[in-house]
Coordinates of N, CA and C in Angstrom, one line a residue:
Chain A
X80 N 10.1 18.5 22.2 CA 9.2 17.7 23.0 C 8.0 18.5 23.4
X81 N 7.1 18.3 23.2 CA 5.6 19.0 24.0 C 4.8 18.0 25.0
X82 N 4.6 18.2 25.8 CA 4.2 18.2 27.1 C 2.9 18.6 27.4
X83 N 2.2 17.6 27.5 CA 0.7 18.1 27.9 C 0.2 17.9 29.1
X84 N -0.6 19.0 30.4 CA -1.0 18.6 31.3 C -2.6 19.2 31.6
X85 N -3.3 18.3 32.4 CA -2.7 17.1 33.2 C -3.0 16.0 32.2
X86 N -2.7 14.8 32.8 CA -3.3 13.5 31.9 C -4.6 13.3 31.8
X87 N -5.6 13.6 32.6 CA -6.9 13.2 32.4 C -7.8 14.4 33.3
X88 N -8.6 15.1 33.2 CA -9.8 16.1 33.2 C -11.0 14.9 33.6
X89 N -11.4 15.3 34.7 CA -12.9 15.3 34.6 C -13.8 16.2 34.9
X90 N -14.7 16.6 34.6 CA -15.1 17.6 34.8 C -16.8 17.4 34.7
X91 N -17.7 18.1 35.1 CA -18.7 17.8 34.7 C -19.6 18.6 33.3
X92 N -20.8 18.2 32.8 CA -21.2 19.2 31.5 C -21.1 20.7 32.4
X93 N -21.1 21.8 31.2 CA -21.5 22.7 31.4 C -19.7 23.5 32.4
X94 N -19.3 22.8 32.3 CA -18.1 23.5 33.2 C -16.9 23.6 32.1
X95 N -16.0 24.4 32.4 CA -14.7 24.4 31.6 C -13.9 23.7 31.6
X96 N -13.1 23.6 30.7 CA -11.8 22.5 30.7 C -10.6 23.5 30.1
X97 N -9.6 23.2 30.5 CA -8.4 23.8 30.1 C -7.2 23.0 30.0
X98 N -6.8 22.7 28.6 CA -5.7 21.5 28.1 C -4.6 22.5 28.2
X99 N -3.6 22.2 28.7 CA -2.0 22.8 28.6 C -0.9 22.0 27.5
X100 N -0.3 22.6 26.6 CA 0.7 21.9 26.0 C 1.9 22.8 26.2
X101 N 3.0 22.2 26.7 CA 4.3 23.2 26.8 C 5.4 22.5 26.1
X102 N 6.2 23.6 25.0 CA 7.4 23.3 24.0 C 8.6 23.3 24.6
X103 N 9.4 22.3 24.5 CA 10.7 22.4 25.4 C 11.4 23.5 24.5
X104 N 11.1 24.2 23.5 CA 11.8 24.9 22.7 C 10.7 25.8 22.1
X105 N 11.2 27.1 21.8 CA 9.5 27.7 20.8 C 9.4 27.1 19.8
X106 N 8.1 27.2 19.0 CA 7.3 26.3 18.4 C 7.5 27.6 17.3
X107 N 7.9 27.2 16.0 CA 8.1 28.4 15.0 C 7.2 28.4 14.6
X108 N 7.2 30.1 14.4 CA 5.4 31.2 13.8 C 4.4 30.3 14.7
X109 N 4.5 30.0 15.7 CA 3.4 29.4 16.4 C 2.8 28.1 15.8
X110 N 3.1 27.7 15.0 CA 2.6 26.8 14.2 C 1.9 25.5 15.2
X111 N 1.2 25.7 16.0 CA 1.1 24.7 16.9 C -0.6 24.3 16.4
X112 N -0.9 22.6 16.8 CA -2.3 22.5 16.1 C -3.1 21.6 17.1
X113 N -4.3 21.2 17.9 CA -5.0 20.7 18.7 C -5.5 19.7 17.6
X114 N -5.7 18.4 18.2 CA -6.6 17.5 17.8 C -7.7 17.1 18.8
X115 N -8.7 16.2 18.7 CA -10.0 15.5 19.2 C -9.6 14.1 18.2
X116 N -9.5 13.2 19.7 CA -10.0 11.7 18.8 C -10.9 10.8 20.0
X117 N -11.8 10.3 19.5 CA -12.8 9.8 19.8 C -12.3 8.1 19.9
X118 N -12.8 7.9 21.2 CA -12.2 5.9 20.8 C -13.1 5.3 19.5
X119 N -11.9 4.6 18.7 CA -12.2 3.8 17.7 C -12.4 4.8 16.4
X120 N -12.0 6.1 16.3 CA -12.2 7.2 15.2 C -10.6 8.1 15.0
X121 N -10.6 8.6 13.8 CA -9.5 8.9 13.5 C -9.4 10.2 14.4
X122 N -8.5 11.0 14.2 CA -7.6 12.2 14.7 C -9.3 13.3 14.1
X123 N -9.2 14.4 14.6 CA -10.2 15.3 14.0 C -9.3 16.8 14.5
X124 N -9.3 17.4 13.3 CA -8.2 18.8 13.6 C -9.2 19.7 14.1
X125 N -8.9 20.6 14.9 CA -9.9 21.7 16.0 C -9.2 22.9 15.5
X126 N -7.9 23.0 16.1 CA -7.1 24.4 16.1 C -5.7 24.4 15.3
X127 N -6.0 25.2 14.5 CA -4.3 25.4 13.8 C -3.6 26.8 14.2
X128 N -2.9 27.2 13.9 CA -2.0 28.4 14.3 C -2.0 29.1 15.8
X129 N -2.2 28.0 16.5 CA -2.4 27.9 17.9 C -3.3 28.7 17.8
X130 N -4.6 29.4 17.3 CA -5.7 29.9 17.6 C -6.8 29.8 16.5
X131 N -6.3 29.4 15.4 CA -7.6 29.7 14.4 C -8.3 28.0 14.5
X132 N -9.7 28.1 14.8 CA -10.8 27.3 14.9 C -10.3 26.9 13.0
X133 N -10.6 25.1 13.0 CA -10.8 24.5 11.9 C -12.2 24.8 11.0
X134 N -12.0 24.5 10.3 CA -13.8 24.5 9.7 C -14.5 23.6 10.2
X135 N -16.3 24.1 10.5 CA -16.9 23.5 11.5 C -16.5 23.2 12.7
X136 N -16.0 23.5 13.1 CA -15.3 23.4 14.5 C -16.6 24.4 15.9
X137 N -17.1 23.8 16.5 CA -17.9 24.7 17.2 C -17.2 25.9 18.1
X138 N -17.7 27.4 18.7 CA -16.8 28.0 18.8 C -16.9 28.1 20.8
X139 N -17.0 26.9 20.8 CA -17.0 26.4 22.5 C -15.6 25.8 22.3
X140 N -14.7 25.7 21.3 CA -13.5 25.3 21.4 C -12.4 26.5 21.2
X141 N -11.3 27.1 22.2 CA -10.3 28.2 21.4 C -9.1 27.7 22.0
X142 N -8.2 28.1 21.3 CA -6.7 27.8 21.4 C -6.3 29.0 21.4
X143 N -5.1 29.5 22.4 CA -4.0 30.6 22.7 C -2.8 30.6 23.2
X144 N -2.2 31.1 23.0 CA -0.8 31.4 23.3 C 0.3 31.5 22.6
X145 N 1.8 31.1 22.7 CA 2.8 31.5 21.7 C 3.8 31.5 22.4
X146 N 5.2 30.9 21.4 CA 6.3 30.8 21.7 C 6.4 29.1 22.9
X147 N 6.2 28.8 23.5 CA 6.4 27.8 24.2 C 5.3 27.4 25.3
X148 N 3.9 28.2 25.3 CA 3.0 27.8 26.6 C 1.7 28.2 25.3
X149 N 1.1 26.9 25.5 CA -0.3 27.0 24.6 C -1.2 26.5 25.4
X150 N -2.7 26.7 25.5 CA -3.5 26.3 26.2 C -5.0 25.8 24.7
X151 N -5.6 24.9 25.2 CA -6.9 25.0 24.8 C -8.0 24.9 25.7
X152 N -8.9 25.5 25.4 CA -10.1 25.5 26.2 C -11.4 25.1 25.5
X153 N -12.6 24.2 26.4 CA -13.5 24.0 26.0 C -14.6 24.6 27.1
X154 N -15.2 25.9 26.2 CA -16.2 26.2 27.5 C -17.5 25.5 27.4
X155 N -18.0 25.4 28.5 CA -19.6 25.1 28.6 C -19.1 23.1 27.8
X156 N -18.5 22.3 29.1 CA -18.3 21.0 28.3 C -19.9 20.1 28.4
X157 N -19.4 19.6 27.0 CA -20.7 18.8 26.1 C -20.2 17.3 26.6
X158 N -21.4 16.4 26.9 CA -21.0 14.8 26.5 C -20.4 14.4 25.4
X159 N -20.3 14.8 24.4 CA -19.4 14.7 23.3 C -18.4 15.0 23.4
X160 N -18.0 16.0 24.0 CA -16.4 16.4 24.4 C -15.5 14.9 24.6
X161 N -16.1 14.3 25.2 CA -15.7 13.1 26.0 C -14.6 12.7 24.6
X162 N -13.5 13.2 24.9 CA -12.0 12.4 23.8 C -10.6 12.6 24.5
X163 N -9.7 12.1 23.7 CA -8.2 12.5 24.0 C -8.2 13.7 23.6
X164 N -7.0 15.0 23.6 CA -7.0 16.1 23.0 C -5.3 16.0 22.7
X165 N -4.9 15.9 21.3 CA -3.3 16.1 21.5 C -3.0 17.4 20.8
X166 N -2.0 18.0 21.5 CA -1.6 19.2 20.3 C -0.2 18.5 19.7
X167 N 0.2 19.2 18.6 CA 1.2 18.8 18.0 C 1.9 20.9 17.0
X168 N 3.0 19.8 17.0 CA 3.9 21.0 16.1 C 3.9 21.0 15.2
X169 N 4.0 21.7 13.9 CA 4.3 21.2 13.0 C 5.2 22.7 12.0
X170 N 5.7 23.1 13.0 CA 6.7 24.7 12.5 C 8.5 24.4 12.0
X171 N 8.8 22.7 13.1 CA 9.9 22.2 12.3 C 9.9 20.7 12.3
X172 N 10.7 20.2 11.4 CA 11.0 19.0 11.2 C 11.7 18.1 12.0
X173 N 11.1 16.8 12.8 CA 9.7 16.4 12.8 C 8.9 16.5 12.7
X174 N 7.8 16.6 12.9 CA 6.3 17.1 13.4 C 6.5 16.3 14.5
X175 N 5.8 16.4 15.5 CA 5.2 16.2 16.9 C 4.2 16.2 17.9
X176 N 4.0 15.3 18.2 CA 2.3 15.4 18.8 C 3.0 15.3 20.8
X177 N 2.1 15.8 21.2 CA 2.1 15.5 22.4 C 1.5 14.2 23.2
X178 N 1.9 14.2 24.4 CA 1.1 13.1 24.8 C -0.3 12.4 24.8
X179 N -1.3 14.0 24.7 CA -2.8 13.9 24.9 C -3.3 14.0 26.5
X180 N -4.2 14.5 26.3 CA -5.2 14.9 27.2 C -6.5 14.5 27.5
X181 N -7.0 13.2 28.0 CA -8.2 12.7 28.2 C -9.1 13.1 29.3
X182 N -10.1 13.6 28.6 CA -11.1 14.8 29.0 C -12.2 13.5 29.2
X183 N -12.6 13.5 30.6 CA -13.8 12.8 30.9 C -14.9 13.8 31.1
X184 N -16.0 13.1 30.9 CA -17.3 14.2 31.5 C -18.3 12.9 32.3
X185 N -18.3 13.5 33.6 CA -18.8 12.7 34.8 C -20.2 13.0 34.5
Chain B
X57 N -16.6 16.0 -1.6 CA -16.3 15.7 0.1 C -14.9 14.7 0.1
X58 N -13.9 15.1 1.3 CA -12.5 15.1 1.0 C -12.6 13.4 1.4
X59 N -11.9 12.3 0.9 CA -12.0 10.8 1.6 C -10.9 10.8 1.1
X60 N -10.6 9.5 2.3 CA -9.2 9.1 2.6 C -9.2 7.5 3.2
X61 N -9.2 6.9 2.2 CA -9.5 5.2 3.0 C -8.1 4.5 2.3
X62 N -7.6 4.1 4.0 CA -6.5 3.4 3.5 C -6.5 1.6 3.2
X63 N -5.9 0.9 3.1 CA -5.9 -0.6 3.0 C -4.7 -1.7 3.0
X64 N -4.5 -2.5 2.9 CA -3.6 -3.4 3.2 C -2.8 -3.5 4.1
X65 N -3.6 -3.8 5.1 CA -3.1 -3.7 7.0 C -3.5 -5.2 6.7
X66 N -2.9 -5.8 8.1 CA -3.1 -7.3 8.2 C -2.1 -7.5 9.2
X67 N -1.6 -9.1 9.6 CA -0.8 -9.9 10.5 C -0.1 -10.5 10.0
X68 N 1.1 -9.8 10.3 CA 2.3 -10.4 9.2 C 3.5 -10.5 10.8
X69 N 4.4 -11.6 10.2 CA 5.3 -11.9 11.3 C 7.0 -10.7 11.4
X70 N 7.5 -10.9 11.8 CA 8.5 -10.5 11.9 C 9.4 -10.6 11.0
X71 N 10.0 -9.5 10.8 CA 10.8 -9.8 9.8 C 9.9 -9.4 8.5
X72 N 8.6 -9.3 8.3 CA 8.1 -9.2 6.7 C 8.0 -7.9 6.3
X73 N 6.9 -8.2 5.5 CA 7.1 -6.8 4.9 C 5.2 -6.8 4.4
X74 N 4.8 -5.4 4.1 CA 3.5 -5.8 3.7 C 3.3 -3.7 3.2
X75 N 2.5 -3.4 2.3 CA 2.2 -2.3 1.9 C 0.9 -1.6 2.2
X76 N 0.7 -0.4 3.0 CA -0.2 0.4 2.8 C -0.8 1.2 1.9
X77 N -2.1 0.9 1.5 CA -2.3 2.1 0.3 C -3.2 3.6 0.8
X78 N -3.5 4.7 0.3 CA -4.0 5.6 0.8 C -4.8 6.0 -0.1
X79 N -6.4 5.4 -0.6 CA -7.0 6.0 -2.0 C -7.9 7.6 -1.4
X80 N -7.4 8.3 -2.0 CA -7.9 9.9 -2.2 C -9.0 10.1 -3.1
X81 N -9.7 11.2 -2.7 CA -11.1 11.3 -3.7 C -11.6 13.0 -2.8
X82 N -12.1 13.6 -3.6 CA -12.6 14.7 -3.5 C -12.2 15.7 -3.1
X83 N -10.7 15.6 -3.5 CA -10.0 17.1 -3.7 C -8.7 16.8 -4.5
X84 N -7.9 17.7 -5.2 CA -6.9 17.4 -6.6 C -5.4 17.2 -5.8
X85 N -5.7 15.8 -5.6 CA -4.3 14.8 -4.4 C -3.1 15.6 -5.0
X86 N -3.1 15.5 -6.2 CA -1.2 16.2 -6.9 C -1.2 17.2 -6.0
X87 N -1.8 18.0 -5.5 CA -1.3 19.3 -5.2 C -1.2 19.6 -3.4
X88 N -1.6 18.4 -3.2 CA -1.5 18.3 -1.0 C -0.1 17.5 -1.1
X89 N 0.7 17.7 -0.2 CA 1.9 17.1 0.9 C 0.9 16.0 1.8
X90 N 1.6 14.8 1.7 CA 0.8 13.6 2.6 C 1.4 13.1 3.7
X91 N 1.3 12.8 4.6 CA 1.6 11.9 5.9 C 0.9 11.0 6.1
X92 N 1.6 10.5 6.9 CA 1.7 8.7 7.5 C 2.1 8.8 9.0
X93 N 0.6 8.7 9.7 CA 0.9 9.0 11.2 C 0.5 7.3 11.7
X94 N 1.6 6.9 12.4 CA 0.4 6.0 13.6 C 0.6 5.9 14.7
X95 N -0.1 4.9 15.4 CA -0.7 4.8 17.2 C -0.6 3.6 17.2
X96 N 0.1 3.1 17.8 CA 0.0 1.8 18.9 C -1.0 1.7 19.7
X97 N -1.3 0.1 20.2 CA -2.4 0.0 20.8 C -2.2 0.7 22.3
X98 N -3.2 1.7 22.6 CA -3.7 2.4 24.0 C -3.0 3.6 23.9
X99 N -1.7 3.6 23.2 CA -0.9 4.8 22.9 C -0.8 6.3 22.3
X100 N -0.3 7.3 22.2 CA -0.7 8.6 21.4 C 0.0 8.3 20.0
X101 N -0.4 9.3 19.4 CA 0.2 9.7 17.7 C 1.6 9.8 17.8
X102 N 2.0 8.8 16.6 CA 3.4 9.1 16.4 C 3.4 9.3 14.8
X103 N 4.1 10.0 14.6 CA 4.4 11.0 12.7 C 5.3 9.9 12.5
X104 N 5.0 9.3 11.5 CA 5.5 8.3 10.3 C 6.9 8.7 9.6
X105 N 6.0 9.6 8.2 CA 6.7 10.3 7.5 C 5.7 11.1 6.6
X106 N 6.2 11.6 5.6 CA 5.9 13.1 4.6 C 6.6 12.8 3.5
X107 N 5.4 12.8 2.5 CA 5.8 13.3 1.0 C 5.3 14.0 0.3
X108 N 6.5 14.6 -0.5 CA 5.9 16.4 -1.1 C 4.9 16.1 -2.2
X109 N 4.3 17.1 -3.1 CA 3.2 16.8 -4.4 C 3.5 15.6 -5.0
X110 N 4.7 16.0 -5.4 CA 5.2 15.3 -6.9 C 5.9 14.2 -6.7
X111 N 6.3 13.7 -5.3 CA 6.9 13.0 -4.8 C 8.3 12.5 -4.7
X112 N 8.8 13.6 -4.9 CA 10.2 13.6 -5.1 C 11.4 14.2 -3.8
X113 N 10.5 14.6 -2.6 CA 11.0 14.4 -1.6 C 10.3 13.7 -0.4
X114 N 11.0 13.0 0.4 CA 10.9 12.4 1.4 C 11.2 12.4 2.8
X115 N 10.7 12.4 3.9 CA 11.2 12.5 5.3 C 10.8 11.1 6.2
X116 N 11.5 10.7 6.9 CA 11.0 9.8 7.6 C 11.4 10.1 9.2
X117 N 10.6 9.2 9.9 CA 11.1 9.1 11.6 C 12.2 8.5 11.4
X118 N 13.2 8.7 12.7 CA 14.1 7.4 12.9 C 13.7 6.5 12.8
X119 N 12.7 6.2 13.4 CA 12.8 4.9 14.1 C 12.0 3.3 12.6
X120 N 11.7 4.0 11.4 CA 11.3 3.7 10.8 C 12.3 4.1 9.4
X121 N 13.3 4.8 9.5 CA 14.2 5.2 8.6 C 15.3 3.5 8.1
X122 N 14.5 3.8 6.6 CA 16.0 2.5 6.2 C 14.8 1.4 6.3
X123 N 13.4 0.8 6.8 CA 12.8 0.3 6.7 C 11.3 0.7 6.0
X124 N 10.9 1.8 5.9 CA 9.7 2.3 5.7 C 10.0 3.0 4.3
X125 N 9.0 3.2 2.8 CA 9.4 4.2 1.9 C 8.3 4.4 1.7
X126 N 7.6 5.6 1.7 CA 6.8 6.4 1.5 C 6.7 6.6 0.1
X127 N 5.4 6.8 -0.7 CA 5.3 6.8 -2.2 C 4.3 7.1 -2.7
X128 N 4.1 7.8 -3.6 CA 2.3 8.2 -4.1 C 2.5 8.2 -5.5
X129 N 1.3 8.1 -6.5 CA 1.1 8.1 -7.8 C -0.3 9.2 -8.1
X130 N -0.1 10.0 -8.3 CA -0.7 11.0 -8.7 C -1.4 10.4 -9.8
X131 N -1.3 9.3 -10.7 CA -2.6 9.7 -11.7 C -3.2 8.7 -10.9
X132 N -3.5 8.0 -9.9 CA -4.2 7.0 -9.1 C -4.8 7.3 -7.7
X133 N -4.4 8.6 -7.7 CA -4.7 9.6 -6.3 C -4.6 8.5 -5.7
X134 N -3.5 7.7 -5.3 CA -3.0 7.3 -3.5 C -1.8 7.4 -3.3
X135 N -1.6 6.9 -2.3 CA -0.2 7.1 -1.1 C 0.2 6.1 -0.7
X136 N 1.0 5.2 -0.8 CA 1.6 4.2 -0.4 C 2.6 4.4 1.0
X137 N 2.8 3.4 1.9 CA 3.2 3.0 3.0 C 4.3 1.7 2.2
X138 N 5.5 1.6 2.1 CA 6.0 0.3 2.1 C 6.5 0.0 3.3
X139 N 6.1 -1.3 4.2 CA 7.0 -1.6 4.9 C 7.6 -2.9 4.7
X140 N 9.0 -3.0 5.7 CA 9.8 -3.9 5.2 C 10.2 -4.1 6.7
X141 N 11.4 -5.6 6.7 CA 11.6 -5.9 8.1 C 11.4 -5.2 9.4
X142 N 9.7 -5.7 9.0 CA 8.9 -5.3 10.5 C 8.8 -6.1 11.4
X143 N 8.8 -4.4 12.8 CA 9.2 -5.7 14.0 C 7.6 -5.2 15.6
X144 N 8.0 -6.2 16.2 CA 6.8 -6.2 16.7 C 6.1 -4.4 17.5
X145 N 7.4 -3.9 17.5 CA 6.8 -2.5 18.0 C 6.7 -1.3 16.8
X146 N 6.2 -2.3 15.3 CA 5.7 -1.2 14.5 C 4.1 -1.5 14.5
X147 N 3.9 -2.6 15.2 CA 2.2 -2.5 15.6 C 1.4 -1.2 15.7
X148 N 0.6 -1.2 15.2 CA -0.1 -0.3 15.4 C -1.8 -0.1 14.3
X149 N -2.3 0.9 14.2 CA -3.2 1.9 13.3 C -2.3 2.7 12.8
X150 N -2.5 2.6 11.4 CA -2.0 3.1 10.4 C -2.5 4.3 9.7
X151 N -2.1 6.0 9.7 CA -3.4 6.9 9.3 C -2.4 7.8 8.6
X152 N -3.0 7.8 7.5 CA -3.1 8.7 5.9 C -3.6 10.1 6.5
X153 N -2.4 10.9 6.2 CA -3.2 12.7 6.5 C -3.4 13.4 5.7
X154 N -3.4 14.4 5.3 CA -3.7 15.2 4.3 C -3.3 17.0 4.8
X155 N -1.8 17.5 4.1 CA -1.6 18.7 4.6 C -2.5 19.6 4.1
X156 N -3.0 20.6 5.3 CA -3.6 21.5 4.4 C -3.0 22.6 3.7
X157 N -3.8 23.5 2.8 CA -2.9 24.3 2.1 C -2.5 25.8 2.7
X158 N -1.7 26.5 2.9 CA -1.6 27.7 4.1 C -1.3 27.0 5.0
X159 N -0.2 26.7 5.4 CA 0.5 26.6 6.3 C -0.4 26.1 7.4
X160 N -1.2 25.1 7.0 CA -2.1 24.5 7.8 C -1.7 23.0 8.5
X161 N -1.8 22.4 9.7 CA -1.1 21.4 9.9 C -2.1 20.0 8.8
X162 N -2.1 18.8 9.6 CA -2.8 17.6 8.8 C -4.8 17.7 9.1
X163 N -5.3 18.6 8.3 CA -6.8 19.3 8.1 C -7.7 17.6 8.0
X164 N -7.7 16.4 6.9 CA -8.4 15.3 6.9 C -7.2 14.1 7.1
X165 N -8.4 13.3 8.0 CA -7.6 11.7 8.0 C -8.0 10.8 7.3
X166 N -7.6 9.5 7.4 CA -8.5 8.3 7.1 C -8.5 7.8 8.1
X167 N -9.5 6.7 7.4 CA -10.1 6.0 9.5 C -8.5 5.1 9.9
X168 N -7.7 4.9 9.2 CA -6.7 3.8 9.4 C -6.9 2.6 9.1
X169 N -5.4 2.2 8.9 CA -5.1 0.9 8.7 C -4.4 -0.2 10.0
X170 N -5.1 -1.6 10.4 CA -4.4 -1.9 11.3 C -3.5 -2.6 10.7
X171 N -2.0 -2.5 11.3 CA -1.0 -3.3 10.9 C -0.3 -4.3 12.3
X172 N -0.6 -5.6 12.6 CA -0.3 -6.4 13.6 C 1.2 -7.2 13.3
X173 N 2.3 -6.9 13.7 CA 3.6 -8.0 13.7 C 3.8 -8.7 14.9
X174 N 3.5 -9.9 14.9 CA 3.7 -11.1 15.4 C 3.9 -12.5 14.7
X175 N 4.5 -13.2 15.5 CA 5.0 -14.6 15.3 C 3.6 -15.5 15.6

């Protein structure tokens, strides 16, 4: 099970944000992945191996951590930020997404 | 450029059955692992199921296991969804992924399919 906190960020532009996902179990080889979905748009992949940026991915987005406590961070937040954020597993079978994280920008 | 547009979503009652397709274009489909994620209305991502290249293995959720079969045709580059006695809490958006290669999680989506069961 992963666990994301808190449920919703607001925050204003230009400030940080920090998404939490925690593994009731470790997450094998870290295999942990961040998403961005935008209302009314599909899933958009950000971070795979709990740290490596997707392609095109701006590098105001970084993921870290391992074994069971992962964090994402967005520095310097944009009005475009404005999405859910879910991480998910994908190191065993199931895959697994978390709850999500809805990042407002006031 | 990688596309992924799925189709045959609609409002079908209880109990039916109705199929998703997943047409692929701009990358060589035989060789990606596919998923079938969806979302209920207001809800987060729930994992469907996975099928390998060649299609000859399969995984599904419980909660869709015994009702749902997953299927692709490689010389048609798509992905099929079959569903069968569906019930009102397999509502949802229906989304085609695409594994990446290197141990990469699901890299492209499609925009989804809506699938509505009601009476």
């Amino acid at each position: 099970v992963l666990t994301q906190s808190p449920g919703t960020l607001s925050l204003s532009p230009g400030e940080r944000a920090t998404l939490s996902c925690r593994a009731s179990q470790s997450v094998t080889s870290n295999y942990l992945a961040w998403y961005q979905q935008k209302p009314g748009q599909a899933p958009r992949l950000l971070i795979y191996g709990a740290s490596t940026r997707a392609t095109g991915i701006s590098d105001r987005f970084s993921g870290s951590g391992s074994g069971t406590d992962f964090t994402l961070t967005i520095s310097r937040l944009e009005p475009e930020d404005s999405a859910v954020y879910y991480c998910q597993q994908y190191g065993s079978s199931p895959w697994t997404f978390g709850q999500g994280t809805k990042v407002e920008i006031k | 450029e990688v596309q992924l547009v799925e189709s045959g979503g609609g409002l079908v009652r209880p109990g039916g059955s109705l199929r998703l397709s997943c047409a692929a274009s701009g990358f060589k489909f035989s060789s990606y692992w596919m998923h079938w994620v969806r979302q209920a209305p207001g809800k987060g991502l729930v994992w469907v199921s996975r099928i390998n290249t060649d299609g000859s293995s399969a995984t599904y959720a419980d909660s869709v296991k015994g009702r749902f079969t997953i299927s692709r045709d490689n010389a048609k580059n798509t992905l099929y969804l079959q569903m069968s006695r569906l019930r009102a809490d397999d509502t949802a958006v229906y989304y085609c992924a695409r594994v990446g290669i290197g141990a990469r999680p699901l890299d492209y989506w499609g925009q989804g399919a809506q699938v509505t069961v009601s009476s």
